Coordinates of N, CA and C in Angstrom, one line a residue:
M1 N -33.3 -36.3 14.6 CA -33.1 -37.4 14.0 C -32.6 -38.4 12.8
R2 N -32.4 -36.8 12.0 CA -30.8 -37.3 10.9 C -29.5 -38.0 11.9
L3 N -29.3 -37.2 13.3 CA -28.3 -37.6 13.8 C -28.7 -39.0 14.3
A4 N -29.5 -39.6 14.3 CA -29.7 -40.9 15.3 C -29.6 -41.4 14.1
F5 N -29.4 -41.5 12.8 CA -29.2 -42.1 11.7 C -27.9 -42.6 11.4
L6 N -27.3 -40.7 11.0 CA -25.8 -40.8 11.6 C -25.2 -41.6 12.2
V7 N -25.9 -42.3 13.5 CA -24.9 -42.9 14.5 C -25.2 -44.1 14.5
L8 N -26.3 -45.1 14.2 CA -27.0 -46.2 14.3 C -26.0 -46.7 12.6
T9 N -26.0 -46.4 11.9 CA -25.5 -46.3 10.1 C -24.2 -46.5 10.6
A10 N -23.3 -45.2 11.4 CA -21.7 -45.9 11.5 C -21.9 -47.1 12.6
L11 N -22.9 -47.2 13.4 CA -22.4 -48.7 14.0 C -22.8 -50.0 13.2
F12 N -23.0 -49.9 12.7 CA -23.9 -51.2 11.5 C -23.2 -51.3 11.2
L13 N -22.5 -50.5 9.8 CA -21.6 -50.4 8.9 C -19.5 -51.1 9.3
G14 N -19.5 -49.7 10.5 CA -18.4 -49.9 11.2 C -17.1 -49.2 10.1
A15 N -16.1 -49.6 10.6 CA -15.1 -48.9 10.3 C -14.8 -49.8 8.8
P16 N -13.7 -49.1 7.9 CA -13.2 -50.2 7.4 C -12.2 -51.0 7.3
A17 N -12.0 -52.5 6.7 CA -11.8 -53.2 7.2 C -9.6 -53.0 6.9
G18 N -8.6 -53.2 7.9 CA -7.5 -53.1 8.3 C -7.1 -51.0 9.1
A19 N -8.6 -50.4 9.3 CA -8.6 -49.3 9.8 C -7.8 -49.4 11.3
D20 N -8.0 -50.4 12.5 CA -7.3 -50.3 13.3 C -5.9 -51.2 13.2
E21 N -5.6 -51.7 12.1 CA -4.2 -51.7 12.0 C -3.2 -50.1 12.3
A22 N -1.9 -50.9 12.9 CA -0.9 -49.5 12.9 C -0.3 -49.1 11.7
L23 N -0.2 -48.0 11.2 CA 0.5 -47.4 10.1 C 2.1 -48.0 10.0
K24 N 2.6 -48.6 9.5 CA 3.8 -48.9 9.1 C 4.7 -48.6 8.0
G25 N 5.4 -47.5 8.3 CA 6.4 -47.3 7.3 C 7.4 -46.3 8.3
S26 N 8.4 -45.1 7.0 CA 9.2 -44.2 7.4 C 9.5 -43.1 6.3
L27 N 10.2 -42.6 6.9 CA 10.6 -41.3 5.7 C 12.1 -41.7 5.6
E28 N 12.1 -41.1 4.3 CA 13.5 -41.3 4.0 C 13.6 -40.4 3.0
V29 N 15.1 -39.5 3.9 CA 16.0 -38.1 3.1 C 16.3 -38.5 2.3
V30 N 16.4 -38.4 0.8 CA 17.3 -38.3 -0.2 C 18.1 -37.1 -0.6
D31 N 19.2 -36.6 -0.9 CA 19.9 -35.7 -0.5 C 20.7 -36.0 -1.9
Q32 N 20.0 -35.4 -3.0 CA 21.0 -35.2 -4.2 C 22.4 -34.4 -4.6
G33 N 23.0 -34.4 -3.7 CA 24.4 -33.2 -3.2 C 23.7 -31.9 -3.7
H34 N 25.2 -31.2 -3.8 CA 24.5 -29.8 -3.9 C 24.4 -28.9 -5.3
S35 N 23.1 -28.3 -5.6 CA 23.1 -28.5 -6.3 C 23.4 -26.5 -6.8
D36 N 24.2 -26.4 -8.0 CA 24.7 -25.3 -8.6 C 23.6 -24.2 -9.7
V37 N 22.4 -23.4 -8.4 CA 21.8 -22.5 -9.3 C 22.9 -21.6 -10.0
V38 N 21.8 -21.0 -10.9 CA 22.4 -20.0 -11.6 C 21.6 -19.0 -12.1
L39 N 21.9 -17.7 -11.4 CA 21.0 -16.7 -11.6 C 21.7 -16.1 -12.9
T40 N 20.3 -15.9 -13.9 CA 20.4 -15.2 -14.8 C 19.9 -14.0 -15.1
R41 N 19.1 -13.7 -14.2 CA 18.2 -12.4 -14.2 C 18.2 -11.6 -12.8
A42 N 18.8 -10.5 -12.4 CA 18.0 -10.1 -11.5 C 17.7 -8.3 -11.4
T43 N 16.5 -7.7 -10.5 CA 16.2 -7.2 -10.6 C 16.1 -5.7 -9.6
P44 N 17.3 -5.0 -9.5 CA 17.9 -4.5 -8.3 C 16.5 -3.4 -7.6
Q45 N 16.1 -3.5 -6.8 CA 15.4 -2.9 -6.1 C 15.9 -2.0 -4.8
V46 N 15.6 -0.5 -4.9 CA 15.8 0.3 -3.3 C 14.8 0.0 -2.5
D47 N 14.4 0.1 -1.7 CA 13.5 0.6 -0.9 C 13.8 2.1 -0.1
R48 N 13.2 2.4 -1.0 CA 12.4 4.4 -0.5 C 11.9 4.9 0.2
R49 N 11.8 4.0 1.3 CA 10.8 4.3 2.3 C 12.1 4.5 3.6
S50 N 12.8 4.1 3.3 CA 13.8 3.9 4.0 C 14.9 4.8 4.2
R51 N 15.5 5.1 5.6 CA 16.0 6.3 6.2 C 17.1 6.7 5.9
E52 N 17.9 4.9 5.8 CA 18.9 5.1 5.3 C 19.1 5.4 3.5
Y53 N 18.0 5.1 2.1 CA 18.0 5.8 1.4 C 18.1 7.2 1.2
Q54 N 19.2 7.7 0.2 CA 19.2 8.8 0.1 C 18.9 10.1 -0.7
R55 N 17.7 10.5 -1.2 CA 17.3 11.2 -2.3 C 18.6 11.6 -2.9
T56 N 18.2 11.8 -4.5 CA 19.7 12.9 -5.2 C 18.5 13.7 -5.9
G57 N 17.4 13.7 -5.5 CA 16.8 14.8 -5.7 C 14.9 13.7 -6.4
P58 N 14.1 14.8 -6.7 CA 13.0 14.6 -7.9 C 13.2 13.2 -8.6
P59 N 12.2 12.4 -8.7 CA 11.7 11.4 -9.7 C 12.0 12.2 -11.0
Q60 N 12.1 11.6 -12.2 CA 12.7 12.3 -13.3 C 11.8 12.9 -14.2
W61 N 9.9 12.5 -13.8 CA 8.9 12.1 -14.4 C 8.4 14.1 -13.8
I62 N 9.0 13.8 -12.8 CA 8.4 15.4 -11.5 C 9.2 16.8 -12.7
T63 N 8.8 17.3 -13.3 CA 9.4 19.1 -13.4 C 9.1 19.7 -13.0
G64 N 10.0 20.8 -12.9 CA 10.1 22.2 -12.0 C 10.3 21.6 -10.2
P65 N 10.6 23.2 -10.4 CA 11.0 23.2 -8.5 C 9.9 23.0 -7.8
V66 N 10.3 21.2 -6.8 CA 9.3 20.5 -5.5 C 10.7 20.5 -4.9
Y67 N 9.6 20.3 -3.7 CA 10.5 19.6 -1.9 C 9.5 19.2 -1.5
T68 N 10.5 17.6 -0.5 CA 9.9 17.1 0.5 C 10.8 16.8 1.6
N69 N 10.3 16.4 2.5 CA 10.8 15.7 3.6 C 10.6 14.1 4.1
D70 N 10.9 13.6 5.2 CA 11.0 12.2 5.4 C 9.6 12.5 6.6
M71 N 8.9 13.4 6.6 CA 7.7 14.1 7.5 C 6.1 13.6 6.2
M72 N 6.7 13.6 5.0 CA 5.6 13.8 4.0 C 5.6 12.6 3.3
I73 N 5.3 11.7 4.1 CA 5.2 10.4 3.6 C 3.2 9.9 3.9
M74 N 2.7 9.7 3.0 CA 1.6 8.7 3.2 C 1.1 7.4 2.7
R75 N 0.3 6.9 3.9 CA 0.1 5.5 4.3 C -1.4 5.3 3.6
V76 N -1.9 4.5 2.7 CA -3.0 4.8 2.4 C -4.3 3.8 3.2
A77 N -5.4 4.2 3.7 CA -6.2 2.7 4.3 C -7.4 3.3 3.9
K78 N -8.6 2.5 3.9 CA -10.0 3.6 4.5 C -10.4 2.4 5.8
R79 N -10.8 3.3 6.5 CA -11.5 3.3 7.6 C -13.0 2.8 8.1
I80 N -13.9 1.7 8.4 CA -14.5 1.2 8.1 C -15.0 1.2 10.0
V81 N -16.0 2.5 9.9 CA -16.6 2.1 11.2 C -18.1 1.9 11.4
M82 N -18.3 0.8 12.3 CA -19.8 0.0 12.3 C -19.9 1.1 13.6
P83 N -21.4 0.3 14.1 CA -22.1 0.3 15.5 C -20.7 -0.2 16.7
F84 N -20.5 -1.6 16.1 CA -19.3 -2.5 17.4 C -18.1 -2.8 16.9
I85 N -18.5 -2.8 15.3 CA -16.7 -2.6 14.5 C -16.0 -1.6 14.0
S86 N -14.6 -1.5 14.3 CA -14.3 -0.6 13.8 C -12.9 -1.1 12.6
K87 N -12.9 -0.7 11.7 CA -11.6 -1.4 10.7 C -10.8 -0.8 9.9
T88 N -9.5 -1.4 10.2 CA -8.7 -0.7 8.7 C -8.4 -1.6 8.1
I89 N -9.1 -1.3 6.4 CA -8.3 -2.0 5.0 C -7.7 -1.4 4.3
K90 N -6.5 -1.9 4.2 CA -5.6 -1.7 2.9 C -5.9 -0.9 1.6
S91 N -5.4 -0.4 1.1 CA -6.4 0.1 0.2 C -5.6 0.8 -1.0
E92 N -5.4 1.6 -1.8 CA -4.7 1.7 -3.2 C -5.5 3.2 -3.5
I93 N -4.4 4.3 -4.4 CA -5.4 5.4 -4.8 C -5.9 4.9 -6.2
P94 N -6.9 5.1 -6.7 CA -7.5 4.5 -7.7 C -6.5 5.3 -8.7
S95 N -5.8 3.9 -10.3 CA -5.2 4.9 -10.9 C -5.4 4.9 -12.6
Y96 N -7.4 4.8 -12.3 CA -8.1 5.5 -13.4 C -9.1 6.6 -13.3
T97 N -8.9 7.0 -12.6 CA -9.8 8.3 -12.4 C -9.5 9.5 -11.4
E98 N -9.7 10.8 -11.3 CA -9.1 11.5 -10.4 C -10.6 10.6 -9.2
S99 N -10.0 11.4 -8.2 CA -10.4 10.9 -6.7 C -10.2 11.8 -4.9
P100 N -11.1 12.0 -5.2 CA -11.0 13.2 -3.8 C -9.9 12.8 -2.6
M101 N -9.3 13.5 -2.1 CA -8.4 12.9 -1.2 C -8.0 14.3 0.0
T102 N -8.0 13.5 1.2 CA -7.7 14.8 2.5 C -6.0 14.8 2.9
I103 N -5.8 16.5 3.1 CA -4.5 16.1 3.4 C -4.0 16.4 4.6
K104 N -3.2 15.5 5.5 CA -3.3 15.5 7.1 C -2.8 16.8 7.2
K105 N -2.9 17.8 8.1 CA -2.3 18.6 8.9 C -0.9 18.4 9.5
T106 N 0.0 17.7 9.7 CA 1.1 17.2 9.7 C 2.0 17.4 8.4
V107 N 0.8 16.4 7.2 CA 1.8 17.3 6.1 C 1.2 18.3 5.6
L108 N 0.1 18.7 6.0 CA 0.2 20.3 5.3 C 1.0 21.8 5.9
A109 N 1.5 21.3 7.2 CA 2.2 22.1 8.3 C 3.8 22.6 7.1
H110 N 3.7 21.9 6.0 CA 4.9 22.1 5.3 C 4.9 22.5 4.2
W111 N 3.6 22.8 3.7 CA 3.3 24.0 2.3 C 3.7 25.1 2.6
K112 N 4.5 25.5 2.0 CA 4.8 27.1 2.0 C 4.0 28.2 1.5
G113 N 3.2 27.7 0.7 CA 2.3 29.2 0.4 C 0.6 28.9 1.0
K114 N -0.1 29.8 1.1 CA -1.6 29.8 1.6 C -2.0 28.7 2.1
K115 N -2.3 28.2 3.4 CA -3.0 27.4 4.4 C -4.7 27.8 3.8
P116 N -5.1 26.3 3.8 CA -6.4 26.3 3.5 C -7.1 25.7 4.6
P117 N -8.4 26.3 4.8 CA -8.9 25.4 6.0 C -8.9 23.8 6.1
T118 N -8.9 23.7 7.1 CA -9.2 22.0 7.2 C -9.7 21.3 7.6
P119 N -10.3 20.6 7.0 CA -10.0 19.2 6.7 C -9.7 20.0 5.1
C120 N -8.2 19.6 4.4 CA -7.4 20.0 3.0 C -8.1 19.2 1.8
R121 N -9.0 19.0 1.3 CA -9.6 17.9 0.5 C -8.7 18.6 -0.9
V122 N -8.0 17.7 -1.4 CA -7.4 18.0 -2.6 C -7.9 17.1 -3.8
T123 N -8.2 17.5 -5.6 CA -8.0 16.2 -6.5 C -6.9 15.7 -6.5
C124 N -7.1 14.3 -6.6 CA -5.4 13.7 -7.3 C -6.2 12.7 -8.4
A125 N -5.4 13.1 -9.8 CA -5.4 12.6 -11.1 C -4.2 11.5 -11.1
P126 N -4.0 10.9 -11.8 CA -3.2 10.1 -12.2 C -1.7 11.1 -13.5
F127 N -0.9 10.3 -12.3 CA 0.1 11.5 -13.8 C 1.5 10.7 -13.4
G128 N 2.2 10.6 -14.6 CA 3.4 9.9 -14.8 C 3.4 8.6 -14.6
P129 N 4.6 8.0 -14.4 CA 4.2 6.5 -14.6 C 3.5 5.7 -14.0
E130 N 3.1 4.4 -13.9 CA 2.2 3.8 -13.6 C 2.0 3.8 -11.9
G131 N 1.1 4.6 -11.4 CA 0.6 4.5 -9.9 C 1.4 6.0 -8.8
N132 N 1.8 7.0 -9.7 CA 1.8 8.1 -9.4 C 0.7 9.1 -9.9
F133 N 0.8 10.2 -9.0 CA -0.3 11.0 -9.2 C 0.0 12.7 -8.5
R134 N -1.0 13.5 -9.9 CA -0.6 15.3 -9.3 C -1.8 15.5 -8.9
F135 N -1.9 16.3 -7.5 CA -2.7 16.3 -6.8 C -3.2 17.7 -6.6
F136 N -4.0 18.6 -6.8 CA -4.3 20.0 -6.8 C -5.7 20.4 -5.8
H137 N -5.4 21.3 -5.3 CA -6.8 22.0 -4.3 C -7.5 23.3 -5.3
A138 N -8.8 23.2 -4.8 CA -9.5 24.1 -5.8 C -9.3 25.4 -5.7
D139 N -8.6 26.1 -4.7 CA -8.1 27.6 -4.7 C -6.5 27.5 -5.2
P140 N -6.5 28.5 -6.4 CA -5.2 28.5 -7.5 C -4.2 28.6 -6.4
S141 N -4.2 29.1 -5.2 CA -2.9 28.8 -4.8 C -2.9 28.4 -3.2
G142 N -3.6 27.6 -3.6 CA -3.4 26.1 -2.3 C -2.6 25.3 -2.8
P143 N -2.5 24.1 -1.7 CA -1.6 23.2 -2.1 C -1.4 22.2 -3.4
R144 N -0.7 22.1 -4.0 CA -0.6 21.0 -5.1 C 0.8 20.0 -5.2
G145 N 1.1 19.4 -6.1 CA 1.9 18.7 -6.2 C 1.7 17.5 -6.9
Y146 N 2.8 16.3 -6.5 CA 2.6 14.8 -7.2 C 3.1 14.1 -5.5
L147 N 2.4 12.8 -6.2 CA 2.3 11.4 -5.6 C 3.1 10.9 -5.8
E148 N 4.4 10.3 -4.7 CA 5.4 9.6 -5.6 C 5.0 7.7 -4.8
R149 N 4.9 6.9 -5.9 CA 4.1 6.0 -5.2 C 5.7 4.9 -4.7
L150 N 5.8 4.7 -3.2 CA 6.9 4.0 -2.6 C 6.4 2.5 -2.9
G151 N 5.6 2.3 -2.5 CA 5.5 0.5 -2.8 C 4.7 0.6 -1.3
R152 N 5.2 -0.8 -0.7 CA 4.5 -1.2 0.8 C 4.9 -1.1 1.8
D153 N 4.4 -0.8 2.4 CA 5.7 -1.1 3.7 C 5.9 -2.0 3.7
S154 N 5.8 -2.2 5.6 CA 5.8 -3.6 6.5 C 4.9 -4.4 7.1
D155 N 3.7 -3.0 6.7 CA 2.2 -3.8 7.1 C 1.1 -4.0 6.4
G156 N 2.0 -3.8 4.9 CA 1.5 -3.8 3.5 C 0.3 -3.6 3.0
F157 N 0.6 -2.1 3.8 CA -0.2 -0.6 3.7 C 0.7 -0.1 1.9
M158 N 0.4 0.8 0.9 CA 0.6 1.1 0.1 C 1.0 3.2 0.8
T159 N 2.5 3.0 0.4 CA 3.2 4.4 0.8 C 3.2 5.2 -0.6
Y160 N 3.0 6.7 -0.1 CA 3.6 7.3 -0.9 C 4.1 8.6 -0.3
R161 N 4.9 9.3 -1.4 CA 5.7 10.7 -0.9 C 4.9 11.6 -1.2
Y162 N 4.8 12.9 -0.5 CA 4.1 14.0 -1.2 C 5.6 14.5 -1.6
W163 N 5.4 15.1 -3.0 CA 6.5 16.2 -3.1 C 5.4 17.6 -3.7
F164 N 5.8 18.4 -3.0 CA 4.6 19.7 -2.9 C 5.5 20.6 -3.9
E165 N 4.4 21.4 -4.9 CA 5.7 22.3 -6.0 C 5.1 23.4 -5.0
E166 N 6.7 24.4 -5.4 CA 6.7 25.8 -4.9 C 5.7 26.6 -5.1
P167 N 5.0 27.5 -4.4 CA 3.6 28.7 -4.0 C 4.0 29.1 -5.0
V168 N 3.5 29.6 -6.3 CA 2.8 30.7 -6.9 C 2.5 31.6 -6.8
K169 N 3.0 33.1 -6.4 CA 2.8 34.5 -5.9 C 1.4 34.7 -6.9
L170 N 0.8 35.1 -6.6 CA -0.7 35.5 -7.8 C -0.9 37.1 -7.2
S171 N -0.9 37.8 -8.8 CA -1.2 39.5 -8.2 C -2.3 39.7 -8.5
R172 N -3.0 40.7 -7.3 CA -4.7 40.8 -6.9 C -5.3 41.6 -8.1
K173 N -4.2 41.8 -9.5 CA -5.0 42.3 -10.5 C -5.8 41.5 -11.1

């Protein structure tokens, strides 16, 4: 019923006056000549994810003996699985509270201390400059260290570099 009303209204009212005339006009390009852009301030940024970037040591906010390599990079994402849909969502580690995290087997293989059973769950807490974290296992001899925020990768996912602390030898006494 509503459709019939709309069709009849359009037929009786018709198009606005001048709608059937062709549009006339042209585009004009105005070139003001070369304008001199003056750079007043620039902030250099290094892509710390690239293989060309040579790290000279751990960040200054990390104290004590730590180690890392090119395989110890984490890409943060949440995976949502539903009956007919599986989706990966870009995410970040919450920087306002402690949160649980799982270390993948490929990264855990670089831990020099006692290897916990997999999946290796650790607690991640904000530490140092904004966006960086400290993580630790419930077992004192388990993996612990730092997560350095590297920024977003080419796909837009937040990336972090693992820095493992050297394991501490615990006495049995």
